[in-house]
C-alpha positions as a printed Julia matrix, in Angstrom:
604×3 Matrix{Float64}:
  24.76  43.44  115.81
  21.71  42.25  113.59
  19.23  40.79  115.96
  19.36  36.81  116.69
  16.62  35.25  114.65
  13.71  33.29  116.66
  14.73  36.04  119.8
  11.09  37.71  120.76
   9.79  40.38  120.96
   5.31  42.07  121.1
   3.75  43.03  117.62
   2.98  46.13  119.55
   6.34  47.28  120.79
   7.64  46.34  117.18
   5.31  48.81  115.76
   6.03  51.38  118.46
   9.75  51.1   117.32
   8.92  51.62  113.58
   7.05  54.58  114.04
   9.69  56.29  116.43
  11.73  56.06  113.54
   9.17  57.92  110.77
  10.11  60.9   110.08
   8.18  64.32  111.52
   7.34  64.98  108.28
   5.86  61.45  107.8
   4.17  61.52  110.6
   2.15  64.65  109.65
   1.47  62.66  106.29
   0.16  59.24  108.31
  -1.71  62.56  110.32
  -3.35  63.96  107.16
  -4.18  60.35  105.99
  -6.08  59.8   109.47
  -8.55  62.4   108.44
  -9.02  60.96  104.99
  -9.98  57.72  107.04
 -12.55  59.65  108.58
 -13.65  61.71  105.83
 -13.96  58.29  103.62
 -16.18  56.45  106.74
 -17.99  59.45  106.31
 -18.73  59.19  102.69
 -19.43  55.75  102.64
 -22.11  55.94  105.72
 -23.51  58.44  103.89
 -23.98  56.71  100.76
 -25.17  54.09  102.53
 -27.69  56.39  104.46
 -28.81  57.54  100.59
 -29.93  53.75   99.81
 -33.09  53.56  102.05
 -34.51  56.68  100.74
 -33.85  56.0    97.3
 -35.08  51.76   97.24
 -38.42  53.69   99.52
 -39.19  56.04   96.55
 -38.64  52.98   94.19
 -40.39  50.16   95.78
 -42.85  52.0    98.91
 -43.46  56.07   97.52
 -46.29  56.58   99.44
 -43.88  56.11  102.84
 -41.17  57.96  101.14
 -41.98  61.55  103.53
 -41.24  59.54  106.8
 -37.6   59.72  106.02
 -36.31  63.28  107.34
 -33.84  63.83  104.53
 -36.7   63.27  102.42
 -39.2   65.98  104.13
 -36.23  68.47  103.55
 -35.4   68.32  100.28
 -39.41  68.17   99.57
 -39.28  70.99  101.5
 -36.27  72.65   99.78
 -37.55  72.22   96.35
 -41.53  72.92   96.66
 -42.25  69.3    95.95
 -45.14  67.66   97.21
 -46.02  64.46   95.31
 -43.69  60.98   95.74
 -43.54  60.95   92.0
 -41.9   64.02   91.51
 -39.17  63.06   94.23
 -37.96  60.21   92.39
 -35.57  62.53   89.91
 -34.03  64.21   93.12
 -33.37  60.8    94.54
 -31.62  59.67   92.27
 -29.72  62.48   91.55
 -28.97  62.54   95.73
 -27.93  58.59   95.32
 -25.75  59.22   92.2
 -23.47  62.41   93.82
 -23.53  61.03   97.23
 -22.24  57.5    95.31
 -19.71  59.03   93.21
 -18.32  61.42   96.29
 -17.67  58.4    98.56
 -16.04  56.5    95.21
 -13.57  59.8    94.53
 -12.78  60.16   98.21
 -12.08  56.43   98.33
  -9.65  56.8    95.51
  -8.13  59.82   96.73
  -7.35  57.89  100.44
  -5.59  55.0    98.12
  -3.52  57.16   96.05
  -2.39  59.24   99.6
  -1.86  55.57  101.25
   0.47  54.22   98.75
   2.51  57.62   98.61
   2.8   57.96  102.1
   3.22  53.97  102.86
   6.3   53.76   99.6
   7.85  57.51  101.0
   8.1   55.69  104.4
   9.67  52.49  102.83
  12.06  54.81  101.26
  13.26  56.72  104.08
  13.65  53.71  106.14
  15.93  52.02  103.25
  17.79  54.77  103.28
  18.13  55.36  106.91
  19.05  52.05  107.33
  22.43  52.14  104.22
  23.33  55.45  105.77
  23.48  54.06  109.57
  24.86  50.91  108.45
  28.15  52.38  106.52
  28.88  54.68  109.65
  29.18  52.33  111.86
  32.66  51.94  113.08
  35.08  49.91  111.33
  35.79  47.93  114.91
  31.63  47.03  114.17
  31.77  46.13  110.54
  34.64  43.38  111.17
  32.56  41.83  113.94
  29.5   41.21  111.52
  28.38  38.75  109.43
  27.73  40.79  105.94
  24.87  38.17  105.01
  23.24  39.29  107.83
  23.56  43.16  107.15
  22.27  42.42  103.24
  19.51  40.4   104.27
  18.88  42.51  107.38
  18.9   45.96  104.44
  16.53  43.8   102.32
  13.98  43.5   104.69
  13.71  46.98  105.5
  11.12  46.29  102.5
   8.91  44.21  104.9
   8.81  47.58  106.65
   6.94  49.01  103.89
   4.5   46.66  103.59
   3.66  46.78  107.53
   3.29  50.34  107.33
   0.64  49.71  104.48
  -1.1   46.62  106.76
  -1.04  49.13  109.65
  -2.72  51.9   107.82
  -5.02  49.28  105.95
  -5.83  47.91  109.05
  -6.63  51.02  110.77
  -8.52  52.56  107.68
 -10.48  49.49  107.96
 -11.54  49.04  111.47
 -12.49  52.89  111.16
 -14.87  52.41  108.1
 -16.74  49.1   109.96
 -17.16  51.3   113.15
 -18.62  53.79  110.89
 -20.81  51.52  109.0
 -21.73  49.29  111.77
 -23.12  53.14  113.58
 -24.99  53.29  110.62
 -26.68  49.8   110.36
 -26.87  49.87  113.96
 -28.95  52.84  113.65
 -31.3   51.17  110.15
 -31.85  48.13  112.29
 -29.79  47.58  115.53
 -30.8   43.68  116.4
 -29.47  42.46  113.05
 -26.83  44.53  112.7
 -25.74  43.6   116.38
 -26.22  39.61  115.18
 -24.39  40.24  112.2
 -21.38  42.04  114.46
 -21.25  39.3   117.15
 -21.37  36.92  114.26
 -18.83  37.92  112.02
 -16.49  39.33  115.33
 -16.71  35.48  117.0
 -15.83  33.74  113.84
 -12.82  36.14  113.02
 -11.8   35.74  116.79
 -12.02  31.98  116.28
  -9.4   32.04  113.26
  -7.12  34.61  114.57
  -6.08  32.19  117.8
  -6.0   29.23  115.48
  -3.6   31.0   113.02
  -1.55  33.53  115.19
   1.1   30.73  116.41
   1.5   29.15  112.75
   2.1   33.17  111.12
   4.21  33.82  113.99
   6.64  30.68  113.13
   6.19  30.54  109.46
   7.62  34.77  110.07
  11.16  33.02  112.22
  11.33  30.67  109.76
  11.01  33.01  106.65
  13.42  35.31  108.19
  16.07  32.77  109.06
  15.48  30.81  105.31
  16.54  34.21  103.73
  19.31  35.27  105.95
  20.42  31.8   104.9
  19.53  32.14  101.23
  21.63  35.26  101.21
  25.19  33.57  102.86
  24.69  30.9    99.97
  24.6   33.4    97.31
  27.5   35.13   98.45
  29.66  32.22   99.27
  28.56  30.82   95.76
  29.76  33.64   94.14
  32.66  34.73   95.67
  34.44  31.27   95.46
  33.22  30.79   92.02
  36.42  29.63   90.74
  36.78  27.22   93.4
  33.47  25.51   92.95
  34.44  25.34   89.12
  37.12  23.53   89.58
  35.74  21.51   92.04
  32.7   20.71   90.3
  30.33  21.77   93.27
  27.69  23.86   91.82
  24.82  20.96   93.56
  25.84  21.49   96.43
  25.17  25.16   96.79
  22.66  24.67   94.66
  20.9   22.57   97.08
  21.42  24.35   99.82
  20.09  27.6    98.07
  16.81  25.47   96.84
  16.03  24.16  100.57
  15.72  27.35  101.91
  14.24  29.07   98.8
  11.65  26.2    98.54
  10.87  26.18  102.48
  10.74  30.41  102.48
   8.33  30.08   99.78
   6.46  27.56  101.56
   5.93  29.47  104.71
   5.11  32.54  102.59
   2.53  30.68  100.88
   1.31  29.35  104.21
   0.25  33.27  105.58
  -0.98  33.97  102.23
  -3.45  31.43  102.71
  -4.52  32.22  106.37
  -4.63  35.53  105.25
  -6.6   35.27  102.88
  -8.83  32.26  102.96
 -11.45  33.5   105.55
 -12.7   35.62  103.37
 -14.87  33.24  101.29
 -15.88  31.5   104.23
 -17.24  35.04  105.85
 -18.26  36.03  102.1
 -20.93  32.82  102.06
 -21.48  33.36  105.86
 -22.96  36.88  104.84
 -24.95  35.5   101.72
 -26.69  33.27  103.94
 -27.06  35.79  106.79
 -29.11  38.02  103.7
 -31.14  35.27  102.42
 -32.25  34.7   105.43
 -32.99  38.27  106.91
 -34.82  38.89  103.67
 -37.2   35.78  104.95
 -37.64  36.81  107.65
 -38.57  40.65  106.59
 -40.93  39.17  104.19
 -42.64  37.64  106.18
 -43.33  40.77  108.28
 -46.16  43.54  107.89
 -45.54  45.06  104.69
 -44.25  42.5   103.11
 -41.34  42.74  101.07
 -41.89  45.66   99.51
 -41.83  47.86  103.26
 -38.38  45.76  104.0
 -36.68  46.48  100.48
 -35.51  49.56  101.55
 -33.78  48.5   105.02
 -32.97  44.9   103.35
 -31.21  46.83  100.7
 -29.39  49.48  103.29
 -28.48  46.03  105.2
 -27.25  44.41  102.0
 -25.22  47.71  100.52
 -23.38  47.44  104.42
 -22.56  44.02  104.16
 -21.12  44.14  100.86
 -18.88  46.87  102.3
 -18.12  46.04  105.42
 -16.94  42.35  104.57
 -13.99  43.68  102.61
 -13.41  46.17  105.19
 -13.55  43.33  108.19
 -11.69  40.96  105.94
  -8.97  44.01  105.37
  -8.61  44.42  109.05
  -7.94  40.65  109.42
  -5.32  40.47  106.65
  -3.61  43.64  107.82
  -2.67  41.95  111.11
  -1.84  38.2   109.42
   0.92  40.84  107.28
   1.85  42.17  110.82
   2.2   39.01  112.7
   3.69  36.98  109.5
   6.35  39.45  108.97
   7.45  40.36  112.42
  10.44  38.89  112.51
  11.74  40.06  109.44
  11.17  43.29  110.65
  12.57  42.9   113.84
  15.46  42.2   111.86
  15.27  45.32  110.05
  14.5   47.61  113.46
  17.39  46.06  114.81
  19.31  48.07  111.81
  17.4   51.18  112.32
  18.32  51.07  116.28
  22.22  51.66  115.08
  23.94  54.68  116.84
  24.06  57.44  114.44
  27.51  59.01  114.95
  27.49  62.27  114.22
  30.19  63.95  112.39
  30.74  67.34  110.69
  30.01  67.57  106.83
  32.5   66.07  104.73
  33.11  69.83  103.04
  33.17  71.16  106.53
  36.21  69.07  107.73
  39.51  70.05  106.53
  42.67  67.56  106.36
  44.72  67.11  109.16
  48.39  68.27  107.78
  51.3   67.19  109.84
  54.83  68.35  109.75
  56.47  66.67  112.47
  55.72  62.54  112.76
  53.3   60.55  113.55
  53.36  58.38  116.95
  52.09  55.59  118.89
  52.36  55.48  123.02
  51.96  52.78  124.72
  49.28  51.39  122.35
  47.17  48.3   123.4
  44.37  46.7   121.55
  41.81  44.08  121.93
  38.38  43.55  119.6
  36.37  42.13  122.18
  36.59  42.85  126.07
  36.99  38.94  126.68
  39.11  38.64  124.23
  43.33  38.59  124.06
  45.2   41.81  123.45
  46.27  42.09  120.05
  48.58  44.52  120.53
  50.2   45.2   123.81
  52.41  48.43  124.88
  53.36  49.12  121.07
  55.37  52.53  120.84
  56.73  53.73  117.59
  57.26  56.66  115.67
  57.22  57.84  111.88
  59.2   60.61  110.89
  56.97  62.91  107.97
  58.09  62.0   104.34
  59.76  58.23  105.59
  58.76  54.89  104.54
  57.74  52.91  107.23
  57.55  49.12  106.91
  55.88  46.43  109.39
  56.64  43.07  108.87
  56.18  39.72  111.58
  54.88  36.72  111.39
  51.02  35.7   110.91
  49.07  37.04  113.95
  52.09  39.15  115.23
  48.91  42.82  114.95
  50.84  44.34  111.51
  47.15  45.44  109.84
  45.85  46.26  112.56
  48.17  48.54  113.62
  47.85  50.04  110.19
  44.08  50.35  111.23
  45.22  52.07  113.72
  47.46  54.56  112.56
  44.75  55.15  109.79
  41.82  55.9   112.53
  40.12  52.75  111.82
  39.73  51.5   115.01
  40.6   53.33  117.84
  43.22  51.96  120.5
  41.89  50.11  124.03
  44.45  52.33  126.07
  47.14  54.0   124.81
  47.18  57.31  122.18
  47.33  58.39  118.59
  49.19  61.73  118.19
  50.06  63.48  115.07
  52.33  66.09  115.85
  50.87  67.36  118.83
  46.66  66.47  118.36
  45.49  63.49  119.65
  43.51  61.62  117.26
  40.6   61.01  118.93
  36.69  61.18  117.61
  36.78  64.82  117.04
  40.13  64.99  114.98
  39.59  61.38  113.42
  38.25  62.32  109.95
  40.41  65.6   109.47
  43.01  62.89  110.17
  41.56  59.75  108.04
  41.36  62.5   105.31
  45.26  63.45  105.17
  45.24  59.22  104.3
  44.77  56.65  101.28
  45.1   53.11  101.24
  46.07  50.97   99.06
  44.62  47.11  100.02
  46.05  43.65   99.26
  42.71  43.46   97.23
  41.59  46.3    95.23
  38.27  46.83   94.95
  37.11  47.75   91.35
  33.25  48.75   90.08
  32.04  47.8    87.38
  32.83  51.47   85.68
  34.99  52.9    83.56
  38.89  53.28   84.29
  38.52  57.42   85.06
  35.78  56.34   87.7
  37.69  53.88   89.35
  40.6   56.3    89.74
  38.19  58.86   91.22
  36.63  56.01   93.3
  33.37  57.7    95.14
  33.37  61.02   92.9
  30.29  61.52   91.26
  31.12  60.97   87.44
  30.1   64.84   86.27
  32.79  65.56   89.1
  35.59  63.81   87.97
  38.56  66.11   87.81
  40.13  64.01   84.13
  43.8   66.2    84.69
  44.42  65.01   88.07
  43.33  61.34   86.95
  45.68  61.52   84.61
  48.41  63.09   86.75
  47.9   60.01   89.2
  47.97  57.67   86.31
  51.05  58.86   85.35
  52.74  58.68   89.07
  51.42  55.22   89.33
  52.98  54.4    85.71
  50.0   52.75   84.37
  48.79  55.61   82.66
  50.79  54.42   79.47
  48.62  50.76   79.49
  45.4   53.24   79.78
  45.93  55.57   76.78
  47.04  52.23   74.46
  43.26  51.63   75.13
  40.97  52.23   72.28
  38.5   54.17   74.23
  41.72  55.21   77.2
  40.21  56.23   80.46
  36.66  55.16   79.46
  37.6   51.63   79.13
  35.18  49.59   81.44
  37.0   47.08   83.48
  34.23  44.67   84.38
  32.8   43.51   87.27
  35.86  43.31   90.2
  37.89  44.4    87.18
  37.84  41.1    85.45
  39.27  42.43   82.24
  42.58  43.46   83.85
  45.94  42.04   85.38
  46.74  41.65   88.94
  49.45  44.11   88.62
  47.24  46.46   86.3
  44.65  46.54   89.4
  47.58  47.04   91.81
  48.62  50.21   89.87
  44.67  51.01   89.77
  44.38  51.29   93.55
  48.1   52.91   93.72
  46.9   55.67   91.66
  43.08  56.09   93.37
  45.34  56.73   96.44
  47.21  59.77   94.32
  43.59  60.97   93.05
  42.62  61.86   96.53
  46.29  63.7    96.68
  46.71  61.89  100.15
  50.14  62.68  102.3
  49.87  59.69  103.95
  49.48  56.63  101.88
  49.16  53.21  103.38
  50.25  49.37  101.65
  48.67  46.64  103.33
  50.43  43.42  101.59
  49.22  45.35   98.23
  51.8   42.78   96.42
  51.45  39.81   98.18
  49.35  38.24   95.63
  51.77  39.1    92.26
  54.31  37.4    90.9
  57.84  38.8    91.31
  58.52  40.68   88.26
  54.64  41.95   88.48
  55.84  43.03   92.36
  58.93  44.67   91.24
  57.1   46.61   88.92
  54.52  47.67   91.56
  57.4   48.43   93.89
  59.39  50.37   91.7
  56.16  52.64   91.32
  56.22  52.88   94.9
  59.43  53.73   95.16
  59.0   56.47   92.2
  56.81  58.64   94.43
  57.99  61.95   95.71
  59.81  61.91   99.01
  56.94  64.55  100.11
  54.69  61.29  101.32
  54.71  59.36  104.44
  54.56  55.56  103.0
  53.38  52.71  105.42
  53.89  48.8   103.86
  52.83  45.83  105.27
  54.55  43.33  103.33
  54.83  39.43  103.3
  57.7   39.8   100.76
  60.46  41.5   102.58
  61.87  42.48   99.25
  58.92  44.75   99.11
  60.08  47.02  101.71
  63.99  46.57  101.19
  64.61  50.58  100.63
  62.2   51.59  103.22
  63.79  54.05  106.13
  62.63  51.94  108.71
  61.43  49.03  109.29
  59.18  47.81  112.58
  59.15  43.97  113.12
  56.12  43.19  115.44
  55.58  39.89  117.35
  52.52  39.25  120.08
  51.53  42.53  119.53
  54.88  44.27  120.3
  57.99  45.77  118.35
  60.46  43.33  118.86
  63.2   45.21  116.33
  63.57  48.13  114.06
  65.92  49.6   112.17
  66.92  49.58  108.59
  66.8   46.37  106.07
  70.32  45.75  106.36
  70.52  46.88  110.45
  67.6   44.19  110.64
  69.54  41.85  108.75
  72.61  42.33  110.94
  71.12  42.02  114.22
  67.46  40.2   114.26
  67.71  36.42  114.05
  63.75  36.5   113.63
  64.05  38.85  110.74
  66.92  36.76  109.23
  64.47  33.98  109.35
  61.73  36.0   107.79
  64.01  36.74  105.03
  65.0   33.16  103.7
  61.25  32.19  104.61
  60.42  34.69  101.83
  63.29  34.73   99.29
């Protein structure tokens, strides 16, 4: 279940979650990129270490041989006059400057490749968890969570990038600070205390507001999500109702209030930085006072007013960086709590698809002493059923509203698995080892079809990979399903797009669709859960009759709410409270079950 919004949980233990799920390989990535940190604090106290000696040559050459990376490249070079040293200098400052700029730009381009292959693996971790989760799961959730919950698995991403800016950051101020520390340790300790206080000041004053405006964001969009879908999928509905304002105003509340509280952490996250930009101006004005003022003048306190002013005009970014990179964290916690919660989904292993092969049965199919609840709490819906279904029969289930017909079509297809009670094909037990060898001997044919936006061929082949599509057996189950005569009147045939939910097609056109998608995947057992409930009844008849064309060599299940539907089945089981209460033939039924009897002139 996606995780309740507003429930709580530490910044730290969020982040410990999110990198158990990285990938080894990722992690030796975030590894390399650790010693790029170091490599670039390295660079950059370096070319800050190149300043002095180069502003000393400039502005004091006569004290230029006091510095001892001076003396040694005098040394190195036979040079013994300040003038000469000024080429070598510069030369020095100009390499050292352009090594810490290429290794800078080399730990960015890393960052973001690392940081966007980690966003990627998580996105897909989180799709490939999410669709194998039981089917017993997927009916229990809300599927604006699960989209919204998949959609912030891109707030992942960016809190890998404020982790790794954050800790790039804090790495290249320890390094500079060393430095400064080590050109002039009471300013440089000033300066810390200075800038660390104020920062510590604005963190506590923010961290409650990021840490609600992050809830609120993550409940807004959960909420924006359930809108959209609800807008769209009663679309015809609202048009005739006329209530397009009222979605839309739901849709605008939480859009305008997300984008509110986003702007909100923007700020705070990014406001202190002019304040500690003008902070730092005013800290150098005033250290270059005072250094004046001192013996020497200006000219002796260029070169360590300069090293102090190259430092600050790195570091400020770099503390500013480390201060954004947790506002990120803390503002978009809860969205990724959200998305951890999806990454924390059992993985249940199975065997490759091409590894598994179908589940062929000979004998029947049977249910003992079946019993089924969703919840533990909750009331059985289905309570001692026993039944069996003879190979090649068709099998129909029929009962009033509530009476457990689909779901003991989920069931018998593997879908959920019973509370007590077995599953046995033949003689093997369908439990979790044999459930896909079974589920793939099976093909169902809904009340509502599902159709892509795709062409007719792919719809047919539902889940092949276009270049894959075998065209002859298409066909073949185009034919069986006697639609494939509407197809090839088509002026492009099976190539024909059907638009989106397969708005360019009949309800008994789809029907046929889904009847022969179950034929593509050359299924024994196929399964009819009220697949004509919603035609008309010559459109039904039509469907049914291409039911009843198919080859006696497949097991047929029907649910039907038209007992016409399932008239020439073999057998038919009539459920109520869970139970079989009668079975028999139509006309058996007929004969002997008052409750059928009244099913039938409910129906006619």
């Amino acid at each position: 279940m996606v995780r309740k919004v507003g429930s709580d949980s530490g910044l730290v233990d969020a982040l410990l979650r999110l990198w158990g799920h990285l990938a080894k390989s990722r992690k030796r990535q975030i590894g390399i990129l650790l010693i790029l940190m170091l490599v670039s604090a390295l660079a950059e106290v370096v070319s800050l270490g190149a300043v002095v000696p180069f502003l000393g040559i400039l502005t004091a050459p006569e004290q230029v041989f006091q510095y001892p990376v001076v003396a040694m490249v005098a040394n190195a070079l036979g040079i013994a006059s300040a003038g000469e040293m000024v080429l070598p200098l510069t030369v020095l400052f100009i390499a050292v400057t352009i090594t810490a700029s290429a290794v800078r730009v080399l730990f960015l381009w890393v960052n973001v490749r690392v940081s966007n292959g980690c966003g990627a693996d998580l996105s897909l971790d989180v799709y490939e968890r999410t669709l194998n989760q039981t089917y017993a799961i997927h009916v229990s959730r809300n599927s604006s969570e699960i989209i919204s919950g998949i959609q912030k698995v891109s707030v992942a991403q960016a809190v890998i990038q404020a982790v790794l800016s954050f800790v790039s950051s804090l790495v290249l101020v320890v390094s500079i600070m060393s430095a400064l520390i080590a050109i002039n340790a009471t300013v440089a300790i000033s300066a810390a205390i200075g800038f660390g206080l104020s920062y510590g000041v604005i963190v506590i004053l923010s961290r409650r507001r990021l840490e609600r405006n992050s809830r609120f964001m993550a409940r807004e969009t959960t909420r924006m999500i359930k809108v959209l879908q609800e807008g769209l999928g009663g679309i015809r509905d609202i048009l005739l109702d006329g209530t397009q304002s009222v979605y839309c105003d739901v849709y605008r509340r939480s859009m305008l209030s997300t984008v509110h509280a986003r702007g909100s952490n923007q700020i705070m996250g990014s406001s202190p930085r002019y304040v500690m930009e003008a902070f730092g101006m005013m800290l150098i004005a005033s250290l270059a006072y005072y250094l004046s003022l001192q013996e020497g003048g200006v000219a002796a306190a260029m070169p360590v007013l300069g090293a102090l002013a190259l430092g600050a005009q790195r570091i400020l970014p770099a503390v500013q960086a480390i201060y954004s990179g947790w506002a990120s964290m803390t503002g978009n916690k809860a969205s990724l709590l959200d998305a951890l919660d999806l990454l924390d989904q059992p993985v249940f292993h199975e065997r490759r698809e091409d590894e598994i092969d179908p589940l062929m049965f000979s004998d029947r199919i049977r249910m003992q002493m079946v019993r089924f609840k969703y919840v533990d709490r909750g009331p059985w819906v289905l309570d001692g059923l026993n039944l069996a279904i003879p190979k090649g029969s068709r099998v129909g289930f029929v009962g009033s509203t509530g009476s457990g017909k689909s779901t003991t079509l989920d069931l018998l297809m593997g879908l959920l698995q019973p509370t007590e009670g077995s599953l046995i094909v033949d003689d093997v037990l369908i439990d979790r080892k044999y459930k896909r060898a079974w589920q793939k001997t099976i093909a169902h044919v809904p009340q509502n079809i599902f159709l892509s936006d795709s062409s007719l061929a792919e719809n047919i082949a539902f889940g092949v990979p276009p270049e894959k599509i075998d065209f002859e057996k298409v066909s073949h189950a185009a034919e069986r399903a006697q639609i494939s005569e509407f197809i090839e009147g088509l002026s492009e045939g099976y190539q024909t797009l059907v638009g989106e939910r397969g708005v360019r097609i009949s309800g008994g056109q789809r029907q046929r669709i889904g009847i022969a998608r179950a034929l593509y995947k050359q299924a024994s057992v196929l399964v009819f859960d009220e697949a004509t409930s919603a035609l008309d009844n010559a459109t039904e008849q039509a469907v049914v009759s291409s039911i009843d064309g198919l080859k006696r060599d497949l097991t047929i299940l029907i649910v039907a709410h038209r007992l016409s539907t399932i008239r020439h089945c073999d057998v038919i089981f009539e459920l109520d409270s869970g139970r079989v209460v009668a079975q028999g033939t139509y006309e058996h039924l007929l004969a002997h079950s008052q409750s059928f009897r009244n099913l039938a002139k409910v129906t006619e």
